[in-house]
Each structure stands twice: as structure tokens, then as C-alpha cells.
PDB file of C-alpha atoms in Angstrom:
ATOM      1  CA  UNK A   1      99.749  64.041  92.954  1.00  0.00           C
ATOM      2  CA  UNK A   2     102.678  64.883  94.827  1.00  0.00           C
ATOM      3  CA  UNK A   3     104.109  64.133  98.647  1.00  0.00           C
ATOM      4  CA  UNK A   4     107.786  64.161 100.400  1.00  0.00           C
ATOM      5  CA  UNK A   5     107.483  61.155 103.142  1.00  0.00           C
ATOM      6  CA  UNK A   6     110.596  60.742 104.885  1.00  0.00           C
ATOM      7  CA  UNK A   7     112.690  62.424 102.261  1.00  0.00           C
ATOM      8  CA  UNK A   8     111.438  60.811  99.147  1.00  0.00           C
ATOM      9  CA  UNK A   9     108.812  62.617  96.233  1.00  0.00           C
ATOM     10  CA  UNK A  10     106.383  60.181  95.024  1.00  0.00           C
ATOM     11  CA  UNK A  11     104.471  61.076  92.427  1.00  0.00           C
ATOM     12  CA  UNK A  12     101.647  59.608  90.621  1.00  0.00           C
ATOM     13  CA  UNK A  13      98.601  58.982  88.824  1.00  0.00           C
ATOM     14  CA  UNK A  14      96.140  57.080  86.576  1.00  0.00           C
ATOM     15  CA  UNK A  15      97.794  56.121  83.154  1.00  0.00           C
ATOM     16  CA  UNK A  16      94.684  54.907  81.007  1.00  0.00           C
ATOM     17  CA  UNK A  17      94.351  51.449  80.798  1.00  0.00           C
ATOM     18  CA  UNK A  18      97.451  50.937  83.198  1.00  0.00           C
ATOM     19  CA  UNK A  19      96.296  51.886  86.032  1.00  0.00           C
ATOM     20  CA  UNK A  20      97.792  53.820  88.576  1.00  0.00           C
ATOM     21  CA  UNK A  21     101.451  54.339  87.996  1.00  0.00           C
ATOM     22  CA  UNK A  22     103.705  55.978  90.307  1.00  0.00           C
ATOM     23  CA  UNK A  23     107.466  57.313  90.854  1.00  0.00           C
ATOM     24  CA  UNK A  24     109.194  57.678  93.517  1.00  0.00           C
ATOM     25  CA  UNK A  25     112.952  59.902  94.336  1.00  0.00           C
ATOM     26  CA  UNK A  26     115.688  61.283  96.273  1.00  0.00           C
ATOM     27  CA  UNK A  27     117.774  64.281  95.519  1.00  0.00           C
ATOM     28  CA  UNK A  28     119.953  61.928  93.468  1.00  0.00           C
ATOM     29  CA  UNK A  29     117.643  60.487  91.170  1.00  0.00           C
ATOM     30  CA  UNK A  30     114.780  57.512  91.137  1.00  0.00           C
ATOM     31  CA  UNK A  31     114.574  54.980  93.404  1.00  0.00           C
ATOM     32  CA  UNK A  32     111.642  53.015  92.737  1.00  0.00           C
ATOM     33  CA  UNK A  33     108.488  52.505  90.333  1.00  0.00           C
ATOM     34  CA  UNK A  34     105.057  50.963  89.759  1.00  0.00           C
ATOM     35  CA  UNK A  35     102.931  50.391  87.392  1.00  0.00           C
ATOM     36  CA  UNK A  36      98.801  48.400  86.879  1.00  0.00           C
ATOM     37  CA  UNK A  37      97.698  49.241  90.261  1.00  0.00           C
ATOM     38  CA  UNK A  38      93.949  49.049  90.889  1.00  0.00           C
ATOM     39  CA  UNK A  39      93.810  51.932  93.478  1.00  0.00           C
ATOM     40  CA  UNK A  40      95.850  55.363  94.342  1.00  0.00           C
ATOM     41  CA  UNK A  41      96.196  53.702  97.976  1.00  0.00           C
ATOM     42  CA  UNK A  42      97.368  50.387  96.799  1.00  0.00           C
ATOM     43  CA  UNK A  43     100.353  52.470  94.465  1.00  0.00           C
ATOM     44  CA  UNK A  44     101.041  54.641  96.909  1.00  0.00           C
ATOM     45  CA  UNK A  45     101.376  51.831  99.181  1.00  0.00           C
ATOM     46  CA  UNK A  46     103.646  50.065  96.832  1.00  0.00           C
ATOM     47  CA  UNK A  47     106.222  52.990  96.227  1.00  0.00           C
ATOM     48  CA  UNK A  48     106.410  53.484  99.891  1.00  0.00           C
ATOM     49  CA  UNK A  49     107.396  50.196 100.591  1.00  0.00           C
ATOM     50  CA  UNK A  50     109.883  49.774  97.620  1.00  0.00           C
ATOM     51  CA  UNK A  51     111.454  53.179  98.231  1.00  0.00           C
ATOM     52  CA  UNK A  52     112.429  52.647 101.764  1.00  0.00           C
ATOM     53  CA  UNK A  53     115.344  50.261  99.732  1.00  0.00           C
ATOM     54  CA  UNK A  54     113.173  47.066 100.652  1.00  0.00           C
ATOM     55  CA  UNK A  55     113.472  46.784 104.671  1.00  0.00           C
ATOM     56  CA  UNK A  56     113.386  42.872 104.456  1.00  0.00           C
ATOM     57  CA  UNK A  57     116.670  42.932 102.588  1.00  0.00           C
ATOM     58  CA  UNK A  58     119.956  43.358 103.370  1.00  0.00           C
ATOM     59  CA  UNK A  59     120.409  46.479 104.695  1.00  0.00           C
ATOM     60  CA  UNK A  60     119.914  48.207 102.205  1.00  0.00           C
ATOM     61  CA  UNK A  61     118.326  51.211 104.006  1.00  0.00           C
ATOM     62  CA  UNK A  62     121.256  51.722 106.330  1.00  0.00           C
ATOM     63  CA  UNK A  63     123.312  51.455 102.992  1.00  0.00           C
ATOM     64  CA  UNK A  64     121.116  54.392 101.008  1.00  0.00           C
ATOM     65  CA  UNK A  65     121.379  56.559 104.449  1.00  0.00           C
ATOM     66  CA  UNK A  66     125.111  55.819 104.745  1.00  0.00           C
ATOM     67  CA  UNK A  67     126.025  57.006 101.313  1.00  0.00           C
ATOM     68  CA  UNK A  68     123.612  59.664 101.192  1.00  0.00           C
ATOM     69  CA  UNK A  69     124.811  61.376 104.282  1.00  0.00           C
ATOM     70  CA  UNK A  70     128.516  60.309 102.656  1.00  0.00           C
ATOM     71  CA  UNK A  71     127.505  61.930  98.883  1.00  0.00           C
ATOM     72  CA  UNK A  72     129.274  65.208  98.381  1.00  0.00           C
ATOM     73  CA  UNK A  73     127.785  65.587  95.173  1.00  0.00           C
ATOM     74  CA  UNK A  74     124.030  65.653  96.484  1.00  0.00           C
ATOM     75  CA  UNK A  75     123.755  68.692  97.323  1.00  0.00           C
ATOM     76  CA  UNK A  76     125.848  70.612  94.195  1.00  0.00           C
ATOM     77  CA  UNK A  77     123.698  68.577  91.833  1.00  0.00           C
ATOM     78  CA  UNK A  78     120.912  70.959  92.950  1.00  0.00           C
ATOM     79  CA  UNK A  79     118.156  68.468  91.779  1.00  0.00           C
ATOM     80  CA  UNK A  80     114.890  68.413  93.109  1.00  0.00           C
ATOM     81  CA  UNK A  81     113.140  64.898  94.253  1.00  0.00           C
ATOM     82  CA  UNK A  82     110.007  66.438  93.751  1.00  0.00           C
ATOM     83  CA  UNK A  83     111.480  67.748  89.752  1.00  0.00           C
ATOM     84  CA  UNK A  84     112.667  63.839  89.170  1.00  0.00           C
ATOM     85  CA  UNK A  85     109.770  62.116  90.335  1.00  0.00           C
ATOM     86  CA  UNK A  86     107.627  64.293  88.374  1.00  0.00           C
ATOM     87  CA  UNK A  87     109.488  63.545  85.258  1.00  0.00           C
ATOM     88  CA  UNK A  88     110.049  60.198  86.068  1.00  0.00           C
ATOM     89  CA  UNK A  89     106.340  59.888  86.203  1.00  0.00           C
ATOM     90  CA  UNK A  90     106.243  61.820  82.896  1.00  0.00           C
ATOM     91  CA  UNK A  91     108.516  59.371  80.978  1.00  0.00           C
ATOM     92  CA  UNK A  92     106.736  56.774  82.511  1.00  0.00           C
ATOM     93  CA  UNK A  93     103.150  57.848  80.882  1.00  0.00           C
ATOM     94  CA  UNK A  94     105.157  58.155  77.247  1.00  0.00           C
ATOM     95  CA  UNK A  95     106.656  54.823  77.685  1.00  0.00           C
ATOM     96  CA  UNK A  96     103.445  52.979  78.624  1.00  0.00           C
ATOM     97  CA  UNK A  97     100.711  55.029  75.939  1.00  0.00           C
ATOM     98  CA  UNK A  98     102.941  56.733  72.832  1.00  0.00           C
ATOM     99  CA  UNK A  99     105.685  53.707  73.169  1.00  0.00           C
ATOM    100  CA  UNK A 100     108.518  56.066  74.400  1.00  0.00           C
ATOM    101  CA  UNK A 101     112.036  53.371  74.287  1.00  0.00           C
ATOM    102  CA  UNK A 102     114.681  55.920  75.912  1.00  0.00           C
ATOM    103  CA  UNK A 103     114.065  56.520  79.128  1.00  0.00           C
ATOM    104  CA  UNK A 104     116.823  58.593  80.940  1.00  0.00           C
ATOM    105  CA  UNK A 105     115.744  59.687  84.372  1.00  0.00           C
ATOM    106  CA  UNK A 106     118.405  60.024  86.852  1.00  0.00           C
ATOM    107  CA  UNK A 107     118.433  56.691  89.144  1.00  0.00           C
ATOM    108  CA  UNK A 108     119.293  56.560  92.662  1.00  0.00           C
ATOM    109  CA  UNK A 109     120.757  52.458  93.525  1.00  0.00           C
ATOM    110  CA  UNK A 110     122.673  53.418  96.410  1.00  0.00           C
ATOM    111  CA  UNK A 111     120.321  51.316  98.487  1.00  0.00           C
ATOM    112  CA  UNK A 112     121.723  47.958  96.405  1.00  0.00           C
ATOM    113  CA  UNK A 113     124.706  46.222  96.863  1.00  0.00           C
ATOM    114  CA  UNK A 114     127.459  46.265  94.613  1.00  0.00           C
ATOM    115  CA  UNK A 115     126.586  43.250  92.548  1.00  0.00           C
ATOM    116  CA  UNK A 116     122.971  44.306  92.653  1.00  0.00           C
ATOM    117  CA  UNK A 117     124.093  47.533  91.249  1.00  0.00           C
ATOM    118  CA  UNK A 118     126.208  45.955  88.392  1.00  0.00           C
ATOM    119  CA  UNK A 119     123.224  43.646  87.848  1.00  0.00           C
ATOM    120  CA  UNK A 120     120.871  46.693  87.038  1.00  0.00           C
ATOM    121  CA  UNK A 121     123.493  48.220  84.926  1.00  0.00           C
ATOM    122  CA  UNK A 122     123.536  45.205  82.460  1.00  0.00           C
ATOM    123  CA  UNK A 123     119.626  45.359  82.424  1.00  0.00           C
ATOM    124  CA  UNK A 124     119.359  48.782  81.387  1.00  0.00           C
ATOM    125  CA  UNK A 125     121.396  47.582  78.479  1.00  0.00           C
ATOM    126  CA  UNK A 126     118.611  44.604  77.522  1.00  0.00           C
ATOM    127  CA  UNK A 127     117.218  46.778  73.871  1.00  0.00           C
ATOM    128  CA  UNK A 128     113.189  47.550  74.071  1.00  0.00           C
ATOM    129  CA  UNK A 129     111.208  44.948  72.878  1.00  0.00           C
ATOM    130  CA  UNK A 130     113.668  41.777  73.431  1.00  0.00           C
ATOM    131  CA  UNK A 131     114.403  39.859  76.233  1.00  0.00           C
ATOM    132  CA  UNK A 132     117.112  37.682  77.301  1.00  0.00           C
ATOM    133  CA  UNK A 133     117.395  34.816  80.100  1.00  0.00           C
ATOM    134  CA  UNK A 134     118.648  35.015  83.333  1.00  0.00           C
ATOM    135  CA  UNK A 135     121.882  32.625  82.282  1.00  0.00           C
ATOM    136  CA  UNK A 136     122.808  35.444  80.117  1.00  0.00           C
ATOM    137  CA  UNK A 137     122.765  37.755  82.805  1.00  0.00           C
ATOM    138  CA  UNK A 138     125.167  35.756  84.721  1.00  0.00           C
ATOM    139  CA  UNK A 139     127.077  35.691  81.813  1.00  0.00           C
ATOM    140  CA  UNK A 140     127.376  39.331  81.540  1.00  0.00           C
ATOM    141  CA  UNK A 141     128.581  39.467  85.245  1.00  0.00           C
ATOM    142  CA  UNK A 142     131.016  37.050  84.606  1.00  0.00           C
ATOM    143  CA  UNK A 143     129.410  34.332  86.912  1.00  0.00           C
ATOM    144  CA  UNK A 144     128.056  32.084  84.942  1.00  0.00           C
ATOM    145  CA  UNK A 145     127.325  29.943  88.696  1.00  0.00           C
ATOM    146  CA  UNK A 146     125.635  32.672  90.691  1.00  0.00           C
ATOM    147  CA  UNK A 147     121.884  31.755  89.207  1.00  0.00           C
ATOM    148  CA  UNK A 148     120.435  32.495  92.742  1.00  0.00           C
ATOM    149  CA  UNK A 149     122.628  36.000  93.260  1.00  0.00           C
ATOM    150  CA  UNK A 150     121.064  36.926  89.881  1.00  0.00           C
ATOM    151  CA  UNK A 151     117.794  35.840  90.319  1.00  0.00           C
ATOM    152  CA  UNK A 152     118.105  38.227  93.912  1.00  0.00           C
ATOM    153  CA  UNK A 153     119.439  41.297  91.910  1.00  0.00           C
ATOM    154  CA  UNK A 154     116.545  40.842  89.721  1.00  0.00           C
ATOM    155  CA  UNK A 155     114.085  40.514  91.995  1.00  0.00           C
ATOM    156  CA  UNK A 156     115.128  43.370  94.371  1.00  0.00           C
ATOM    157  CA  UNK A 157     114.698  45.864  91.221  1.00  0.00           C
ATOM    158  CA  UNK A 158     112.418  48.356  92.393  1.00  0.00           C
ATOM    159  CA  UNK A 159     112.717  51.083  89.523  1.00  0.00           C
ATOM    160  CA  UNK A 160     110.079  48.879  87.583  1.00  0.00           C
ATOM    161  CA  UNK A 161     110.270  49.786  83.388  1.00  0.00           C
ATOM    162  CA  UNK A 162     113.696  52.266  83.964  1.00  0.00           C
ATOM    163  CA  UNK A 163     115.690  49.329  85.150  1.00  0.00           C
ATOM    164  CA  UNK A 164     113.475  47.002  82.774  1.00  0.00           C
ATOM    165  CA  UNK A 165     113.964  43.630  84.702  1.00  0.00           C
ATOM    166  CA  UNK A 166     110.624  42.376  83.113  1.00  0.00           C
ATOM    167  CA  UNK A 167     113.158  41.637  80.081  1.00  0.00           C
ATOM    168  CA  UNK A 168     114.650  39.020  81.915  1.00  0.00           C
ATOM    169  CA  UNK A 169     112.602  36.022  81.048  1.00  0.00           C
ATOM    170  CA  UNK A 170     113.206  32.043  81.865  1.00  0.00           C
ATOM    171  CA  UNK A 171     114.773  29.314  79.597  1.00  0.00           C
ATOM    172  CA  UNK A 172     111.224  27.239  80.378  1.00  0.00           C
ATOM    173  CA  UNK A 173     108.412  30.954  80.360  1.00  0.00           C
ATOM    174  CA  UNK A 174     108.479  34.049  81.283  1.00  0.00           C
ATOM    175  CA  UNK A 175     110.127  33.680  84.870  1.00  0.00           C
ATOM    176  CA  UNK A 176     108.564  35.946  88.073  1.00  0.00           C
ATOM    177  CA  UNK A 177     108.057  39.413  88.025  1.00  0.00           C
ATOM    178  CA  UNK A 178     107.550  41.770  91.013  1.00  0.00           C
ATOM    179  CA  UNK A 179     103.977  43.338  89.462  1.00  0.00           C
ATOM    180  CA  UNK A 180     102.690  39.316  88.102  1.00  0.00           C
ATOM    181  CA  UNK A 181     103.536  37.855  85.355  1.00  0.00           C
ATOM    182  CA  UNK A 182     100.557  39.270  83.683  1.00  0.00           C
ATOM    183  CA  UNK A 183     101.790  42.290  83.217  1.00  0.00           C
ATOM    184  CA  UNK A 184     105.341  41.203  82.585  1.00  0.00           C
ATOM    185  CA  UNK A 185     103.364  39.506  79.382  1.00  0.00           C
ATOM    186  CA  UNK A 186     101.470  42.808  78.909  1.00  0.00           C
ATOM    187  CA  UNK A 187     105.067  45.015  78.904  1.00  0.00           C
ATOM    188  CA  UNK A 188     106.600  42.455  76.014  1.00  0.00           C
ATOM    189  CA  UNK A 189     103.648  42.665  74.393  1.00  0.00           C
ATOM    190  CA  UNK A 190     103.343  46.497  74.233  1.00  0.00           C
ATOM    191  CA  UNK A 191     107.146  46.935  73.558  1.00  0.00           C
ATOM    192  CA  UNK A 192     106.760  44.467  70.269  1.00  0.00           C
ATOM    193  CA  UNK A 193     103.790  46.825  69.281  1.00  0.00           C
ATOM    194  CA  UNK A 194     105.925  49.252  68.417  1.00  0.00           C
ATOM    195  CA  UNK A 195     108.726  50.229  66.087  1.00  0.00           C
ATOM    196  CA  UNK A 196     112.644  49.270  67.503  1.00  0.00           C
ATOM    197  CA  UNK A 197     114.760  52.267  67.556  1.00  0.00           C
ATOM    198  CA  UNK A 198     118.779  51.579  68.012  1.00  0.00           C
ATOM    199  CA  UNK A 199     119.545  51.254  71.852  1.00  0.00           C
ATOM    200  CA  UNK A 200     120.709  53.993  73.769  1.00  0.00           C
ATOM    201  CA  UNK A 201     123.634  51.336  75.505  1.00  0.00           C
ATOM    202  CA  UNK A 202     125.389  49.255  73.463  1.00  0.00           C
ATOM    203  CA  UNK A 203     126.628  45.662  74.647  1.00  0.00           C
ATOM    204  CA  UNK A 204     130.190  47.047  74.779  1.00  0.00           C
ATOM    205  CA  UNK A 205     129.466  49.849  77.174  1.00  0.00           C
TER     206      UNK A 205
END
């Protein structure tokens, strides 16, 4: 299923034993995703209020419209929201039932602030199947003292699996997770199922 509200594709569907699963994107790439939802409504629902760059924080809205009026390169990258939420979608299925551990779609974290957008980066680094704490993320940042900042940048993640912030886990359990921490348990557990390949970052990137 496809639809264009207020300039964003969403696309989704059922995904086996995952429920409903859904993408959703700009012309520039993703900007959110969901996963275990118990009804198309209640997904739908979901990516609509993720993709609007999460209205209860910081601006972020008025920050993706501001640099997506201010993007040059939108419009000669000649991608189609509807093409990237479709794959998005796609990659998502492989991840979640044949154990796909690359997945590239284009991302679109204009709506985050700069150290929410450095944040992400160092996530997508995390390798399938391991986790690491949220003291090593502020490590990585080079602010070893901003445990709350961190804990924000995780939390306002809204590309769920592509920006895989259910890695982050705490020294104590598994920390929060935007979907419950059952199925942050459920994504480590199907990511050990399956065979590591090398990571497509490495740590020095």
C-alpha cells in the first residue's frame, strides 16, 4: 500500500510474524520506520506521526522544511519518495524474514539537529547482531558527559532498523526502545540467529 500525505510516501504492509511494517520518505531519502504493529491503522498512524520530524521536539519540522526548500540537490537527484519508500519497505521485509545485514536506503535526517545527526551516524556503524551501551556512544561523540543529549538523539530516531538504535542497550538491561522493549529483545534475538557478515562501516569511518 502506497499514499503521498503532505509530501511524504509511506508505504507498507504485513511482514509475517512482524506485523505490519511500514516506511515512510521524501524526495531525499527515508525519514522514518516501524515495525510489530497490530493493525494497518495503528502503522500508518505511527509513520505519520514520526515522519512529520516529531512535532513535540525541537523544531524539527521547521528545520526539515527549511533545508528542504534550501536543498539544491533535491530536485537533480531525481528520486522518487514513492521509489524509496517502496524499497525501503523492501529491505525492510529481507532484514526482518531472510536476515538481510546491509541495509542502504537513502535517509533523509534533515529534520534532526546536528548532534542528533552525528548521533545516528555512529549508530549506523553499531555491526548486526552486537550492541553497545549508551556510554560508548558518548564516547564516540567525544562527550563522554552528555548521557541525557545521547539518550535524546537516541530516542528521537525515527528510521527504526536503518538507523538501528535498538543496538544501543543499558550498562544495567536492555535500556528503552521507541517500539517496547519486547521487540528491542526480539531484534537482538533475530540478528544473533543469523550468520555475521563484515560491516559495511568500519569504526574508523
Amino acid at each position: 500500500m502506497l499514499e503521498s500525505p503532505q509530501e511524504l510516501a509511506l508505504a507498507i504492509r504485513r511482514i509475517d510474524a512482524w506485523g505490519w511494517c511500514g516506511a515512510a520518505a521524501t524526495e531525499v531519502g527515508l525519514v522514518a520506520a516501524t515495525i510489530a504493529h497490530d493493525t494497518e491503522p495503528a502503522c500508518l498512524d505511527a509513520l505519520r506521526a514520526s515522519s512529520t520530524a516529531a512535532r513535540n521536539r525541537a523544531r524539527g519540522a521547521q528545520r526539515l522544511h527549511r533545508r528542504r526548500l534550501a536543498d539544491a540537490q533535491v530536485a537533480a537527484a531525481g528520486r522518487s519518495a514513492y521509489q524509496i519508500a517502496g524499497n525501503g519497505l523492501e529491505q525492510l521485509w529481507e532484514y526482518l524474514v531472510t536476515g538481510r545485514q546491509r541495509l542502504d536506503a537513502p535517509l533523509d535526517t534533515r529534520a534532526g539537529t546536528k548532534f542528533q545527526q552525528r548521533a545516528w551516524n555512529v549508530l549506523r556503524r553499531i555491526p548486526f547482531s552486537e550492541t553497545r551501551t549508551y556510554a560508548w556512544l558518548a564516547n564516540e561523540l567525544r562527550q563522554p558527559a552528555a548521557a541525557r543529549a545521547v539518550g535524546t538523539a537516541v530516542g528521537a530516531n525515527a528510521a527504526l532498523v536503518f538507523i538501528p538504535c535498538h543496538r544501543i542497550v543499558g550498562v544495567r538491561g536492555l535500556g528503552g526502545y521507541s517500539r517496547g522493549r519486547d521487540t528491542k529483545r526480539r531484534l537482538l534475538d533475530h540478528e544473533r540467529s543469523w550468520p555475521s557478515m563484515p560491516p559495511l562501516f568500519s569504526d574508523s569511518s
